[in-house]
Amino acid sequence: MAAPPDDRPHVFDHAPDSLAELFGDWGLPRFRAKQVLDWVYAKGVADPRKMTNLSGRDRELLHEKLRFVDGAVVRHQHATDGTQKLLIDWSLDAAPTNPLAVLGSTSNQTECVMIPVERSESSRPRKTACISSQVGCPVGCRFCASGLGGLDGNLTAGQIVQQAWQLQQLPGVDRLTNIVFMGMGEPMANLRAVLPAVRTLAADWGMSLSARRITVSTVGVPAGIRRLAELDLPVTLAVSLHAPNDELRKQIIPWAERVSIAQLLDAGRDYFAKTGREITLEYILLGGLNDQPGHARELAKVAKTLRSNVNLIRYNEVDGLPYRRPADDDVQRFQNLLKSSGVNVHVRASRGRDIAAACGQLRHEAAAV
C-alpha cells in the first residue's frame, strides 16, 4: 500500500546553509548540518541513528524530523555487462530492495541506471549514473519507452540527487565518475528541481563530481538551455536531435512542432558563448528511417554550424513499437560520412539491453519479477 504523505524536510533537498537554518529552528547546533551532510555524502550513511559523532538526543530528533531516503527500491536488476538498474516506487515507505514488494501505482515509479565502463590500465573505470528528472515524460518521442504513459509528475531536487546517491551505494560501485540526466523525463521541463540538484551533485559538500562530468540532455527547450547556461557550472549540454531536418524530426518527436532545429542551434550557440562548453548532439539511429547517407550529409551540415560533437546511438528495441535497430553496416557508413565531413563523431555503446536499461528503454513497470 502507498505510504501516507510525509511532509518532513528531505535531507537531499538541502545545502549546508539551509540545513543549518532548519536545525537552528529545531534547537540543534547549526554545525550539525555539515556533520550530517558529511555522513550522508562522504560516508554514505543515511540513518541518523548511525551518526556516531552526534549526541543520542540529536540522533533521535533527526530521525523523527528529517527524511533521509524517499520511496523504496522495489526491483534491482543486473545486466550481463555489469549495468545495474533500480526501479524506485516513490509512493512506498523506504525499505531494502525486495523483489516481492507490493508495488504502488506505476504513476509513482521511475528507473535509474548505473553503467560501468572498463578503461585502460592507466585510468580508472568509468561509472556513470543515468538518472530521471520526472515520473514519465511529457515529450512522447515515438520511439522511446519513457513517454508511453505520458507525464505523471515532477521529481523534487532531493529525489533527483537521491537516485545518484543510491546508485553510488550499490555493491562494486564505490564512487560515481559521471552523471547524465538521460533517464525518464525532460530535464528542461523541471528546471526548478534540476538546477539545484545539479548544484548538489557538483558541490564539495555534496556528491563532489566535476561539473564537466555532469550531462544534462534535452529534446529542445531553448529557454531552458539559456537558463542552464546561467548556472555558472560547466556542465555538458546534450541536445537530442535524432533527425537532420524539421520535417523528419516532427514525425518522431511531437515537441518538434514547437521548436525548430534552427532555434535549438541558436540556443546551443548561446550556451557555448556563455560556458565555453561544446554541445553534444545526440542522434538515435532508427533502421531505415533516419540512418541513410542523405541523412548523414544533412546532419554534418547541421553539426558544423556550432561547436559540437555527435553521439550516434543505435536504437534499442521497445516492445510494441514499430522501429528497428539499424544494421551495423549502415551505422559504420553513417559514422564514416560524418567523419569525412570533419565532424567529431562517436558511436555510443548500448549498455544494459538485456534488462531494458539502455537508452530509450526506461519506463514505468507494472509488476515485479
PDB file of C-alpha atoms in Angstrom, residues 50-301:
ATOM      1  CA  LYS A  50      24.247   5.577  12.995  1.00  0.00           C
ATOM      2  CA  MET A  51      25.872   9.032  13.036  1.00  0.00           C
ATOM      3  CA  THR A  52      28.128   8.386  15.995  1.00  0.00           C
ATOM      4  CA  ASN A  53      29.538  11.898  16.490  1.00  0.00           C
ATOM      5  CA  LEU A  54      26.042  13.228  17.222  1.00  0.00           C
ATOM      6  CA  SER A  55      24.502  13.021  20.668  1.00  0.00           C
ATOM      7  CA  GLY A  56      21.851  10.391  21.272  1.00  0.00           C
ATOM      8  CA  ARG A  57      19.220  13.103  21.668  1.00  0.00           C
ATOM      9  CA  ASP A  58      20.169  14.754  18.393  1.00  0.00           C
ATOM     10  CA  ARG A  59      20.144  11.455  16.524  1.00  0.00           C
ATOM     11  CA  GLU A  60      16.630  10.646  17.697  1.00  0.00           C
ATOM     12  CA  LEU A  61      15.407  14.159  16.921  1.00  0.00           C
ATOM     13  CA  LEU A  62      16.747  13.948  13.373  1.00  0.00           C
ATOM     14  CA  HIS A  63      15.215  10.511  12.923  1.00  0.00           C
ATOM     15  CA  GLU A  64      11.839  11.981  13.866  1.00  0.00           C
ATOM     16  CA  LYS A  65      12.015  15.274  11.971  1.00  0.00           C
ATOM     17  CA  LEU A  66      14.067  14.649   8.816  1.00  0.00           C
ATOM     18  CA  ARG A  67      13.541  12.344   5.851  1.00  0.00           C
ATOM     19  CA  PHE A  68      16.668  10.685   4.507  1.00  0.00           C
ATOM     20  CA  VAL A  69      15.716   8.190   1.765  1.00  0.00           C
ATOM     21  CA  ASP A  70      12.394   8.547  -0.024  1.00  0.00           C
ATOM     22  CA  GLY A  71      10.496   5.743  -1.685  1.00  0.00           C
ATOM     23  CA  ALA A  72      11.549   2.127  -1.933  1.00  0.00           C
ATOM     24  CA  VAL A  73      13.675   0.179  -4.392  1.00  0.00           C
ATOM     25  CA  VAL A  74      11.229  -2.483  -5.497  1.00  0.00           C
ATOM     26  CA  ARG A  75      13.430  -4.003  -8.162  1.00  0.00           C
ATOM     27  CA  HIS A  76      17.203  -4.192  -8.597  1.00  0.00           C
ATOM     28  CA  GLN A  77      18.342  -5.780 -11.863  1.00  0.00           C
ATOM     29  CA  HIS A  78      21.812  -6.796 -13.067  1.00  0.00           C
ATOM     30  CA  ALA A  79      22.733  -6.947 -16.760  1.00  0.00           C
ATOM     31  CA  THR A  80      25.352  -9.293 -18.144  1.00  0.00           C
ATOM     32  CA  ASP A  81      27.607  -6.325 -18.956  1.00  0.00           C
ATOM     33  CA  GLY A  82      27.631  -5.116 -15.332  1.00  0.00           C
ATOM     34  CA  THR A  83      24.933  -2.469 -15.748  1.00  0.00           C
ATOM     35  CA  GLN A  84      22.561  -2.200 -12.773  1.00  0.00           C
ATOM     36  CA  LYS A  85      19.039  -0.767 -12.817  1.00  0.00           C
ATOM     37  CA  LEU A  86      16.816   0.334  -9.935  1.00  0.00           C
ATOM     38  CA  LEU A  87      13.060   0.702 -10.075  1.00  0.00           C
ATOM     39  CA  ILE A  88      12.043   3.150  -7.341  1.00  0.00           C
ATOM     40  CA  ASP A  89       8.466   3.467  -6.166  1.00  0.00           C
ATOM     41  CA  TRP A  90       8.167   6.899  -4.579  1.00  0.00           C
ATOM     42  CA  SER A  91       4.765   6.057  -3.071  1.00  0.00           C
ATOM     43  CA  LEU A  92       6.156   3.367  -0.744  1.00  0.00           C
ATOM     44  CA  ASP A  93       7.991   3.627   2.552  1.00  0.00           C
ATOM     45  CA  ALA A  94      11.751   3.425   2.149  1.00  0.00           C
ATOM     46  CA  ALA A  95      12.845  -0.175   2.553  1.00  0.00           C
ATOM     47  CA  PRO A  96      15.598  -2.544   1.437  1.00  0.00           C
ATOM     48  CA  THR A  97      15.301  -3.938  -2.064  1.00  0.00           C
ATOM     49  CA  ASN A  98      12.585  -6.561  -2.100  1.00  0.00           C
ATOM     50  CA  PRO A  99      11.690  -8.204  -5.426  1.00  0.00           C
ATOM     51  CA  LEU A 100       8.420  -9.424  -3.906  1.00  0.00           C
ATOM     52  CA  ALA A 101       7.354  -5.995  -2.635  1.00  0.00           C
ATOM     53  CA  VAL A 102       3.810  -4.887  -3.341  1.00  0.00           C
ATOM     54  CA  LEU A 103       4.120  -2.084  -5.852  1.00  0.00           C
ATOM     55  CA  GLY A 104       2.200   1.128  -5.628  1.00  0.00           C
ATOM     56  CA  SER A 105       0.793   2.878  -8.682  1.00  0.00           C
ATOM     57  CA  THR A 106       3.075   2.973 -11.719  1.00  0.00           C
ATOM     58  CA  SER A 107       2.354   6.705 -11.726  1.00  0.00           C
ATOM     59  CA  ASN A 108       4.848   6.944  -8.859  1.00  0.00           C
ATOM     60  CA  GLN A 109       7.700   4.888 -10.306  1.00  0.00           C
ATOM     61  CA  THR A 110      10.950   5.827 -12.004  1.00  0.00           C
ATOM     62  CA  GLU A 111      14.037   3.941 -13.112  1.00  0.00           C
ATOM     63  CA  CYS A 112      17.697   4.879 -12.852  1.00  0.00           C
ATOM     64  CA  VAL A 113      20.798   3.058 -14.071  1.00  0.00           C
ATOM     65  CA  MET A 114      24.459   2.607 -13.124  1.00  0.00           C
ATOM     66  CA  ILE A 115      26.632   1.951 -16.177  1.00  0.00           C
ATOM     67  CA  PRO A 116      30.222   0.714 -15.674  1.00  0.00           C
ATOM     68  CA  VAL A 117      32.780   1.073 -18.445  1.00  0.00           C
ATOM     69  CA  GLU A 118      36.186  -0.545 -18.136  1.00  0.00           C
ATOM     70  CA  ARG A 119      39.018   1.615 -19.395  1.00  0.00           C
ATOM     71  CA  SER A 120      42.760   1.233 -19.909  1.00  0.00           C
ATOM     72  CA  GLU A 121      45.014   0.168 -17.054  1.00  0.00           C
ATOM     73  CA  SER A 122      46.248   3.749 -16.703  1.00  0.00           C
ATOM     74  CA  SER A 123      42.791   5.176 -15.956  1.00  0.00           C
ATOM     75  CA  ARG A 124      40.106   4.154 -13.512  1.00  0.00           C
ATOM     76  CA  PRO A 125      36.834   2.597 -14.737  1.00  0.00           C
ATOM     77  CA  ARG A 126      34.047   4.985 -15.587  1.00  0.00           C
ATOM     78  CA  LYS A 127      30.875   4.576 -13.534  1.00  0.00           C
ATOM     79  CA  THR A 128      28.009   6.609 -14.896  1.00  0.00           C
ATOM     80  CA  ALA A 129      24.675   7.215 -13.207  1.00  0.00           C
ATOM     81  CA  CYS A 130      21.766   7.746 -15.610  1.00  0.00           C
ATOM     82  CA  ILE A 131      19.077   9.466 -13.556  1.00  0.00           C
ATOM     83  CA  SER A 132      15.478  10.581 -14.091  1.00  0.00           C
ATOM     84  CA  SER A 133      14.035  14.055 -13.598  1.00  0.00           C
ATOM     85  CA  GLN A 134      10.343  13.266 -13.960  1.00  0.00           C
ATOM     86  CA  VAL A 135       7.865  10.443 -13.470  1.00  0.00           C
ATOM     87  CA  GLY A 136       7.157   9.557 -17.071  1.00  0.00           C
ATOM     88  CA  CYS A 137       7.871  12.105 -19.794  1.00  0.00           C
ATOM     89  CA  PRO A 138       5.837  14.870 -21.478  1.00  0.00           C
ATOM     90  CA  VAL A 139       7.730  14.773 -24.799  1.00  0.00           C
ATOM     91  CA  GLY A 140       6.382  11.487 -26.157  1.00  0.00           C
ATOM     92  CA  CYS A 141       9.158  10.634 -28.627  1.00  0.00           C
ATOM     93  CA  ARG A 142       7.611   7.943 -30.833  1.00  0.00           C
ATOM     94  CA  PHE A 143      10.488   5.505 -30.329  1.00  0.00           C
ATOM     95  CA  CYS A 144      11.018   5.903 -26.569  1.00  0.00           C
ATOM     96  CA  ALA A 145       9.509   3.822 -23.760  1.00  0.00           C
ATOM     97  CA  SER A 146       9.761   6.555 -21.127  1.00  0.00           C
ATOM     98  CA  GLY A 147       6.950   8.662 -22.535  1.00  0.00           C
ATOM     99  CA  LEU A 148       4.499   5.896 -23.447  1.00  0.00           C
ATOM    100  CA  GLY A 149       2.309   6.709 -20.456  1.00  0.00           C
ATOM    101  CA  GLY A 150       2.808  10.467 -20.630  1.00  0.00           C
ATOM    102  CA  LEU A 151       3.876  12.607 -17.692  1.00  0.00           C
ATOM    103  CA  ASP A 152       2.695  11.785 -14.174  1.00  0.00           C
ATOM    104  CA  GLY A 153       4.691  14.380 -12.265  1.00  0.00           C
ATOM    105  CA  ASN A 154       7.991  16.033 -11.440  1.00  0.00           C
ATOM    106  CA  LEU A 155      10.626  14.682  -9.106  1.00  0.00           C
ATOM    107  CA  THR A 156      11.972  17.001  -6.435  1.00  0.00           C
ATOM    108  CA  ALA A 157      15.604  18.104  -6.354  1.00  0.00           C
ATOM    109  CA  GLY A 158      16.142  15.750  -3.427  1.00  0.00           C
ATOM    110  CA  GLN A 159      14.666  12.774  -5.275  1.00  0.00           C
ATOM    111  CA  ILE A 160      16.896  13.507  -8.264  1.00  0.00           C
ATOM    112  CA  VAL A 161      20.018  13.661  -6.093  1.00  0.00           C
ATOM    113  CA  GLN A 162      18.934  10.602  -4.123  1.00  0.00           C
ATOM    114  CA  GLN A 163      18.988   8.458  -7.275  1.00  0.00           C
ATOM    115  CA  ALA A 164      22.664   9.233  -7.827  1.00  0.00           C
ATOM    116  CA  TRP A 165      23.372   8.626  -4.146  1.00  0.00           C
ATOM    117  CA  GLN A 166      21.592   5.263  -4.191  1.00  0.00           C
ATOM    118  CA  LEU A 167      23.391   4.135  -7.330  1.00  0.00           C
ATOM    119  CA  GLN A 168      26.703   5.034  -5.695  1.00  0.00           C
ATOM    120  CA  GLN A 169      25.863   2.762  -2.749  1.00  0.00           C
ATOM    121  CA  LEU A 170      25.409  -0.312  -4.960  1.00  0.00           C
ATOM    122  CA  PRO A 171      27.912  -3.151  -4.476  1.00  0.00           C
ATOM    123  CA  GLY A 172      31.047  -2.671  -6.525  1.00  0.00           C
ATOM    124  CA  VAL A 173      30.400   0.976  -7.400  1.00  0.00           C
ATOM    125  CA  ASP A 174      32.339   2.789  -4.650  1.00  0.00           C
ATOM    126  CA  ARG A 175      32.256   6.155  -6.418  1.00  0.00           C
ATOM    127  CA  LEU A 176      30.450   7.536  -9.455  1.00  0.00           C
ATOM    128  CA  THR A 177      32.571   9.295 -12.062  1.00  0.00           C
ATOM    129  CA  ASN A 178      29.806  10.710 -14.296  1.00  0.00           C
ATOM    130  CA  ILE A 179      26.125  11.613 -14.099  1.00  0.00           C
ATOM    131  CA  VAL A 180      23.782  12.002 -17.061  1.00  0.00           C
ATOM    132  CA  PHE A 181      20.246  13.364 -16.988  1.00  0.00           C
ATOM    133  CA  MET A 182      19.155  10.879 -19.631  1.00  0.00           C
ATOM    134  CA  GLY A 183      16.674   8.790 -17.674  1.00  0.00           C
ATOM    135  CA  MET A 184      12.941   9.361 -17.613  1.00  0.00           C
ATOM    136  CA  GLY A 185      11.666  12.874 -18.225  1.00  0.00           C
ATOM    137  CA  GLU A 186      12.658  16.115 -19.929  1.00  0.00           C
ATOM    138  CA  PRO A 187      15.065  17.932 -17.565  1.00  0.00           C
ATOM    139  CA  MET A 188      14.287  21.352 -19.052  1.00  0.00           C
ATOM    140  CA  ALA A 189      10.624  20.859 -18.135  1.00  0.00           C
ATOM    141  CA  ASN A 190      11.580  20.517 -14.456  1.00  0.00           C
ATOM    142  CA  LEU A 191      14.360  23.080 -14.089  1.00  0.00           C
ATOM    143  CA  ARG A 192      13.042  24.193 -10.702  1.00  0.00           C
ATOM    144  CA  ALA A 193      14.324  20.861  -9.359  1.00  0.00           C
ATOM    145  CA  VAL A 194      17.081  20.065 -11.869  1.00  0.00           C
ATOM    146  CA  LEU A 195      19.154  23.210 -11.308  1.00  0.00           C
ATOM    147  CA  PRO A 196      19.509  22.833  -7.514  1.00  0.00           C
ATOM    148  CA  ALA A 197      20.090  19.103  -7.998  1.00  0.00           C
ATOM    149  CA  VAL A 198      22.995  19.830 -10.355  1.00  0.00           C
ATOM    150  CA  ARG A 199      24.474  22.212  -7.780  1.00  0.00           C
ATOM    151  CA  THR A 200      24.331  19.496  -5.110  1.00  0.00           C
ATOM    152  CA  LEU A 201      25.822  16.879  -7.419  1.00  0.00           C
ATOM    153  CA  ALA A 202      28.773  19.192  -8.134  1.00  0.00           C
ATOM    154  CA  ALA A 203      29.203  20.665  -4.627  1.00  0.00           C
ATOM    155  CA  ASP A 204      32.228  19.771  -2.484  1.00  0.00           C
ATOM    156  CA  TRP A 205      29.840  19.059   0.403  1.00  0.00           C
ATOM    157  CA  GLY A 206      27.549  17.001  -1.877  1.00  0.00           C
ATOM    158  CA  MET A 207      28.306  14.337  -4.458  1.00  0.00           C
ATOM    159  CA  SER A 208      31.505  16.231  -5.339  1.00  0.00           C
ATOM    160  CA  LEU A 209      31.533  15.453  -9.058  1.00  0.00           C
ATOM    161  CA  SER A 210      33.262  17.703 -11.539  1.00  0.00           C
ATOM    162  CA  ALA A 211      30.560  19.708 -13.289  1.00  0.00           C
ATOM    163  CA  ARG A 212      32.227  18.749 -16.566  1.00  0.00           C
ATOM    164  CA  ARG A 213      31.237  15.158 -15.823  1.00  0.00           C
ATOM    165  CA  ILE A 214      27.551  16.038 -15.467  1.00  0.00           C
ATOM    166  CA  THR A 215      25.481  15.986 -18.674  1.00  0.00           C
ATOM    167  CA  VAL A 216      22.006  17.472 -18.972  1.00  0.00           C
ATOM    168  CA  SER A 217      20.138  16.154 -22.004  1.00  0.00           C
ATOM    169  CA  THR A 218      17.171  17.888 -23.604  1.00  0.00           C
ATOM    170  CA  VAL A 219      14.962  17.261 -26.600  1.00  0.00           C
ATOM    171  CA  GLY A 220      14.965  21.003 -27.086  1.00  0.00           C
ATOM    172  CA  VAL A 221      13.767  23.842 -24.854  1.00  0.00           C
ATOM    173  CA  PRO A 222      15.709  26.952 -25.885  1.00  0.00           C
ATOM    174  CA  ALA A 223      14.663  28.982 -22.847  1.00  0.00           C
ATOM    175  CA  GLY A 224      15.776  26.136 -20.580  1.00  0.00           C
ATOM    176  CA  ILE A 225      19.114  25.862 -22.366  1.00  0.00           C
ATOM    177  CA  ARG A 226      19.740  29.537 -21.741  1.00  0.00           C
ATOM    178  CA  ARG A 227      18.763  29.211 -18.068  1.00  0.00           C
ATOM    179  CA  LEU A 228      21.159  26.280 -17.690  1.00  0.00           C
ATOM    180  CA  ALA A 229      23.919  28.480 -19.079  1.00  0.00           C
ATOM    181  CA  GLU A 230      23.334  30.903 -16.195  1.00  0.00           C
ATOM    182  CA  LEU A 231      24.110  28.184 -13.644  1.00  0.00           C
ATOM    183  CA  ASP A 232      27.802  29.117 -13.781  1.00  0.00           C
ATOM    184  CA  LEU A 233      28.790  25.466 -13.734  1.00  0.00           C
ATOM    185  CA  PRO A 234      30.462  23.961 -16.829  1.00  0.00           C
ATOM    186  CA  VAL A 235      28.030  21.076 -17.262  1.00  0.00           C
ATOM    187  CA  THR A 236      27.749  19.387 -20.638  1.00  0.00           C
ATOM    188  CA  LEU A 237      24.660  20.139 -22.692  1.00  0.00           C
ATOM    189  CA  ALA A 238      23.349  17.291 -24.867  1.00  0.00           C
ATOM    190  CA  VAL A 239      20.647  18.071 -27.423  1.00  0.00           C
ATOM    191  CA  SER A 240      18.544  15.093 -28.521  1.00  0.00           C
ATOM    192  CA  LEU A 241      18.335  15.886 -32.221  1.00  0.00           C
ATOM    193  CA  HIS A 242      17.539  12.468 -33.759  1.00  0.00           C
ATOM    194  CA  ALA A 243      16.793  13.927 -37.205  1.00  0.00           C
ATOM    195  CA  PRO A 244      18.698  16.252 -39.528  1.00  0.00           C
ATOM    196  CA  ASN A 245      15.680  18.278 -40.672  1.00  0.00           C
ATOM    197  CA  ASP A 246      12.472  19.604 -39.184  1.00  0.00           C
ATOM    198  CA  GLU A 247      10.123  17.540 -41.339  1.00  0.00           C
ATOM    199  CA  LEU A 248      11.547  14.205 -40.220  1.00  0.00           C
ATOM    200  CA  ARG A 249      12.012  15.385 -36.645  1.00  0.00           C
ATOM    201  CA  LYS A 250       8.325  16.249 -36.345  1.00  0.00           C
ATOM    202  CA  GLN A 251       7.443  12.679 -37.336  1.00  0.00           C
ATOM    203  CA  ILE A 252       9.285  11.158 -34.392  1.00  0.00           C
ATOM    204  CA  ILE A 253       9.320  13.954 -31.769  1.00  0.00           C
ATOM    205  CA  PRO A 254       5.979  15.706 -31.095  1.00  0.00           C
ATOM    206  CA  TRP A 255       7.697  18.647 -29.392  1.00  0.00           C
ATOM    207  CA  ALA A 256       9.481  19.419 -32.669  1.00  0.00           C
ATOM    208  CA  GLU A 257       6.228  21.099 -33.703  1.00  0.00           C
ATOM    209  CA  ARG A 258       7.047  23.778 -31.123  1.00  0.00           C
ATOM    210  CA  VAL A 259      10.757  24.320 -31.724  1.00  0.00           C
ATOM    211  CA  SER A 260      12.723  24.209 -34.963  1.00  0.00           C
ATOM    212  CA  ILE A 261      16.243  22.854 -35.335  1.00  0.00           C
ATOM    213  CA  ALA A 262      17.384  26.407 -36.156  1.00  0.00           C
ATOM    214  CA  GLN A 263      16.039  27.643 -32.803  1.00  0.00           C
ATOM    215  CA  LEU A 264      17.823  24.798 -30.994  1.00  0.00           C
ATOM    216  CA  LEU A 265      21.107  25.542 -32.731  1.00  0.00           C
ATOM    217  CA  ASP A 266      20.789  29.217 -31.854  1.00  0.00           C
ATOM    218  CA  ALA A 267      20.310  28.343 -28.171  1.00  0.00           C
ATOM    219  CA  GLY A 268      23.266  25.952 -28.416  1.00  0.00           C
ATOM    220  CA  ARG A 269      25.485  28.702 -29.777  1.00  0.00           C
ATOM    221  CA  ASP A 270      24.420  30.929 -26.880  1.00  0.00           C
ATOM    222  CA  TYR A 271      25.266  28.120 -24.469  1.00  0.00           C
ATOM    223  CA  PHE A 272      28.748  27.744 -25.936  1.00  0.00           C
ATOM    224  CA  ALA A 273      29.321  31.514 -25.849  1.00  0.00           C
ATOM    225  CA  LYS A 274      28.361  31.632 -22.163  1.00  0.00           C
ATOM    226  CA  THR A 275      30.070  28.456 -20.912  1.00  0.00           C
ATOM    227  CA  GLY A 276      32.762  27.602 -23.447  1.00  0.00           C
ATOM    228  CA  ARG A 277      31.415  24.045 -23.453  1.00  0.00           C
ATOM    229  CA  GLU A 278      30.991  22.186 -26.740  1.00  0.00           C
ATOM    230  CA  ILE A 279      27.463  20.922 -27.423  1.00  0.00           C
ATOM    231  CA  THR A 280      26.782  17.193 -27.803  1.00  0.00           C
ATOM    232  CA  LEU A 281      24.233  16.321 -30.477  1.00  0.00           C
ATOM    233  CA  GLU A 282      22.530  13.016 -29.658  1.00  0.00           C
ATOM    234  CA  TYR A 283      21.248  11.075 -32.659  1.00  0.00           C
ATOM    235  CA  ILE A 284      19.377   7.788 -32.316  1.00  0.00           C
ATOM    236  CA  LEU A 285      19.709   5.736 -35.496  1.00  0.00           C
ATOM    237  CA  LEU A 286      16.360   4.194 -36.437  1.00  0.00           C
ATOM    238  CA  GLY A 287      16.779   1.451 -39.015  1.00  0.00           C
ATOM    239  CA  GLY A 288      15.640   2.605 -42.452  1.00  0.00           C
ATOM    240  CA  LEU A 289      14.183   5.884 -41.154  1.00  0.00           C
ATOM    241  CA  ASN A 290      16.994   8.329 -40.344  1.00  0.00           C
ATOM    242  CA  ASP A 291      20.173   6.307 -40.924  1.00  0.00           C
ATOM    243  CA  GLN A 292      20.763   6.707 -44.646  1.00  0.00           C
ATOM    244  CA  PRO A 293      23.630   8.549 -46.403  1.00  0.00           C
ATOM    245  CA  GLY A 294      21.474  11.563 -47.222  1.00  0.00           C
ATOM    246  CA  HIS A 295      20.614  11.934 -43.531  1.00  0.00           C
ATOM    247  CA  ALA A 296      24.289  11.764 -42.609  1.00  0.00           C
ATOM    248  CA  ARG A 297      25.175  14.516 -45.069  1.00  0.00           C
ATOM    249  CA  GLU A 298      22.361  16.713 -43.743  1.00  0.00           C
ATOM    250  CA  LEU A 299      23.435  16.070 -40.153  1.00  0.00           C
ATOM    251  CA  ALA A 300      27.027  17.018 -40.983  1.00  0.00           C
ATOM    252  CA  LYS A 301      25.850  20.422 -42.218  1.00  0.00           C
TER     253      LYS A 301
END
